[in-house]
Short mmCIF file of C-alpha atoms in Angstrom, two decimals:
data_model
loop_
_atom_site.label_atom_id
_atom_site.label_comp_id
_atom_site.label_asym_id
_atom_site.label_seq_id
_atom_site.Cartn_x
_atom_site.Cartn_y
_atom_site.Cartn_z
CA MET A 234 -0.25 0.25 -0.09
CA THR A 235 1.32 3.18 -1.16
CA GLU A 236 1.35 6.12 1.46
CA PRO A 237 -1.14 9.01 0.47
CA GLU A 238 0.20 12.27 -1.08
CA PRO A 239 0.66 14.81 1.29
CA SER A 240 -1.91 17.69 0.99
CA PRO A 241 -1.29 21.25 0.42
CA THR A 242 -1.33 22.07 4.04
CA GLU A 243 1.43 19.85 4.86
CA ALA A 244 3.92 22.13 2.51
CA PRO A 245 6.60 24.30 3.84
CA LEU A 246 4.77 27.26 5.87
CA PRO A 247 5.92 30.80 3.77
CA SER A 248 8.38 32.79 5.24
CA GLU A 249 5.86 35.63 5.81
CA ARG A 250 3.64 33.18 8.29
CA VAL A 251 6.87 31.66 9.82
CA ALA A 252 7.77 35.45 10.90
CA LEU A 253 4.32 36.47 12.17
CA LEU A 254 3.99 33.17 13.85
CA ARG A 255 7.46 33.85 15.16
CA ALA A 256 6.26 37.31 16.41
CA LEU A 257 3.15 36.54 18.11
CA SER A 258 4.96 33.28 19.70
CA GLY A 259 7.77 36.17 20.96
CA LEU A 260 4.75 38.85 22.34
CA SER A 261 3.15 35.69 24.30
CA VAL A 262 6.38 34.93 25.82
CA VAL A 263 7.24 38.60 26.98
CA ALA A 264 3.52 38.82 28.11
CA ALA A 265 4.05 35.71 29.83
CA VAL A 266 7.40 36.98 31.48
CA VAL A 267 5.46 40.45 32.21
CA ALA A 268 2.37 38.55 33.87
CA ALA A 269 5.57 36.89 36.43
CA ALA A 270 6.92 40.26 37.14
CA LEU A 271 3.75 42.20 37.59
CA LEU A 272 2.72 38.80 39.98
CA LEU A 273 5.52 39.55 42.27
CA ALA A 274 4.63 43.35 42.36
CA ALA A 275 1.42 42.43 43.65
CA ILE A 276 2.59 39.97 46.12
CA GLY A 277 5.35 42.63 47.39
CA LEU A 278 2.99 44.90 47.49
CA VAL A 279 0.50 42.98 49.43
CA ALA A 280 3.02 41.77 51.93
CA THR A 281 4.45 45.11 52.63
CA ASP A 282 1.07 46.11 53.33
CA MET A 283 0.55 43.43 55.60
CA LEU A 284 3.80 44.19 57.26
CA TRP A 285 2.74 47.99 57.88
CA ARG A 286 -0.13 47.18 59.14
CA ASN A 287 0.85 44.68 61.78
CA LEU A 288 4.00 46.89 62.61
CA LEU A 289 3.38 50.10 62.18
CA ASN A 290 -0.51 50.48 62.31
CA ARG A 291 -0.62 51.77 58.89
CA SER A 292 -1.53 50.62 54.98
CA ILE A 293 -0.03 51.66 52.10
CA ALA A 294 -2.75 53.75 50.27
CA GLY A 295 -4.00 52.33 46.97
CA THR A 296 -3.19 48.77 47.67
CA THR A 297 -6.99 46.81 47.30
CA GLU A 298 -7.27 48.90 43.75
CA MET A 299 -4.07 47.87 42.61
CA SER A 300 -3.38 44.53 43.40
CA SER A 301 -6.88 44.21 41.59
CA TRP A 302 -5.48 45.85 38.67
CA LEU A 303 -2.71 43.63 38.95
CA MET A 304 -4.39 40.25 39.04
CA ALA A 305 -6.24 41.08 36.25
CA ALA A 306 -3.04 41.86 34.15
CA ILE A 307 -1.71 39.14 34.91
CA GLY A 308 -4.19 36.78 34.21
CA TRP A 309 -4.91 38.47 30.62
CA LEU A 310 -1.35 38.59 29.83
CA ALA A 311 -0.42 35.10 30.72
CA LEU A 312 -3.64 33.65 28.46
CA SER A 313 -1.91 34.00 25.33
CA TYR A 314 1.09 32.20 26.04
CA THR A 315 -0.76 29.69 28.08
CA LEU A 316 -3.21 28.68 24.91
CA ARG A 317 -0.25 28.77 22.77
CA CYS A 318 1.72 25.98 25.18
CA ASP A 319 -1.77 24.06 25.19
CA GLY A 320 -1.64 24.48 28.78
CA HIS A 321 -5.74 25.02 29.44
CA ILE A 322 -7.91 23.34 31.10
CA GLN A 323 -9.75 20.78 28.56
CA VAL A 324 -12.61 18.07 29.06
CA ARG A 325 -11.97 15.50 26.32
CA ILE A 326 -14.65 13.20 27.38
CA LEU A 327 -16.61 13.48 23.93
CA ALA A 328 -13.33 14.32 21.98
CA ASP A 329 -11.61 11.21 22.62
CA ARG A 330 -13.99 9.13 21.45
CA LEU A 331 -14.29 10.50 18.39
CA PRO A 332 -12.51 9.56 14.87
CA PRO A 333 -9.69 11.53 14.24
CA ARG A 334 -11.95 13.90 11.32
CA ALA A 335 -14.82 14.58 13.68
CA ARG A 336 -12.36 15.00 16.58
CA HIS A 337 -10.33 17.54 14.51
CA GLY A 338 -13.89 19.16 13.05
CA LEU A 339 -14.51 19.74 16.74
CA SER A 340 -11.75 21.49 17.41
CA VAL A 341 -12.25 24.00 14.78
CA VAL A 342 -15.88 24.46 15.52
CA ILE A 343 -14.31 25.70 19.38
CA SER A 344 -12.30 27.47 18.27
CA THR A 345 -13.94 29.48 15.74
CA LEU A 346 -16.29 30.17 18.55
CA ALA A 347 -13.53 31.03 20.96
CA LEU A 348 -12.16 33.46 18.65
CA GLY A 349 -15.59 35.08 17.63
CA PHE A 350 -15.94 35.54 21.80
CA MET A 351 -12.62 37.26 21.80
CA ALA A 352 -13.02 39.20 18.71
CA VAL A 353 -16.47 40.77 20.30
CA LEU A 354 -14.71 41.30 23.65
CA VAL A 355 -11.35 42.81 22.23
CA TRP A 356 -13.73 45.25 20.88
CA ALA A 357 -16.14 46.12 24.00
CA MET A 358 -12.50 46.17 25.85
CA PHE A 359 -11.14 48.67 23.36
CA ASP A 360 -14.52 50.90 23.49
CA ARG A 361 -14.44 51.00 27.13
CA TRP A 362 -10.77 51.84 26.98
CA GLU A 363 -11.44 54.73 24.65
CA TYR A 364 -14.20 55.92 27.23
CA PHE A 365 -11.43 55.73 29.99
CA ARG A 366 -8.69 57.42 27.74
CA ASP A 367 -10.79 60.40 26.66
CA THR A 368 -12.93 60.97 30.19
CA GLY A 369 -9.44 60.52 32.05
CA GLN A 370 -11.32 58.12 34.80
CA THR A 371 -9.03 57.56 37.82
CA GLY A 372 -9.08 55.09 40.14
CA VAL A 373 -10.59 55.62 42.98
CA GLU A 374 -7.70 54.79 45.98
CA THR A 375 -5.00 55.83 43.71
CA GLY A 376 -6.05 58.47 41.56
CA TYR A 377 -3.92 57.29 38.80
CA PRO A 378 -5.20 57.50 34.94
CA THR A 379 -7.43 53.85 34.91
CA TRP A 380 -7.00 53.85 30.88
CA TRP A 381 -3.20 52.60 31.04
CA LEU A 382 -4.14 50.25 33.17
CA TYR A 383 -6.39 49.15 30.79
CA THR A 384 -4.10 48.88 28.45
CA VAL A 385 -2.44 46.18 29.47
CA VAL A 386 -5.46 44.40 30.10
CA LEU A 387 -6.77 45.06 26.63
CA THR A 388 -3.04 44.20 25.15
CA GLY A 389 -3.23 40.80 27.01
CA ALA A 390 -7.17 39.94 25.95
CA ALA A 391 -5.82 41.28 21.87
CA LEU A 392 -2.69 38.54 22.07
CA PHE A 393 -5.39 35.85 23.20
CA ALA A 394 -7.62 36.54 21.00
CA LEU A 395 -4.55 36.62 17.82
CA GLN A 396 -3.51 33.09 19.57
CA PHE A 397 -7.05 31.32 18.76
CA ALA A 398 -7.11 33.13 15.22
CA VAL A 399 -3.19 30.85 15.31
CA ARG A 400 -4.87 27.78 16.71
CA LEU A 401 -7.65 28.00 14.31
CA ILE A 402 -5.63 27.92 11.40
CA ASP A 403 -4.10 24.71 12.77
CA ASP A 404 -7.16 23.10 13.61
CA VAL A 405 -8.53 23.78 10.21
CA ALA A 406 -5.39 22.51 8.86
CA ARG A 407 -5.23 18.83 11.15
CA TRP A 408 -8.94 18.87 9.71
CA HIS A 409 -8.19 19.02 6.25
CA ARG A 410 -5.35 16.43 6.34
CA ALA A 411 -7.72 14.31 8.49
CA ARG A 412 -10.03 14.41 5.65
CA HIS A 413 -7.47 14.21 3.11
CA TYR A 414 -6.10 10.90 4.71
CA SER A 415 -9.58 9.48 5.36
CA VAL A 416 -10.35 9.91 1.58
CA GLY A 417 -7.04 8.57 0.62
CA ALA A 418 -7.19 5.58 2.75
CA SER A 419 -10.73 4.42 1.30
#
């Protein structure tokens, strides 16, 4: 029995796409490193605030607000890297029982829905970011402008959406290969 001809999706990627994928991968890594640094900053801020409260009977103004913003930024910045590494929790009870073609088709549907959801979310977040920037809204406790804090959250969400776009392209290629091989095997 001869091996089926490789599908066009298995051809080497164009250099432009490789460069784009490397850039997105690099941005995801940078975002994860920034998230780790922000996590250390949040831990340091909260720990210092606790020490000041217990030792000096004082607290650091704005700790609650800043730690809330930091946690939001940490979560959003880490999402694209986690998706890139396939580190999100997956429930695969149904998918593992499907034949390869159906499993890859299900992945295409899920990635399409996730990308659509993230596109709408990023659009809404951008609208909110513009509102914060244009109105000069500031934090209640700190008085810091909220638009620059929201920029970090928006950046993380946009990277997550782009990573879903890459995942969708890969899922379609896998589905196409599974379809090609199942047709060639019959």
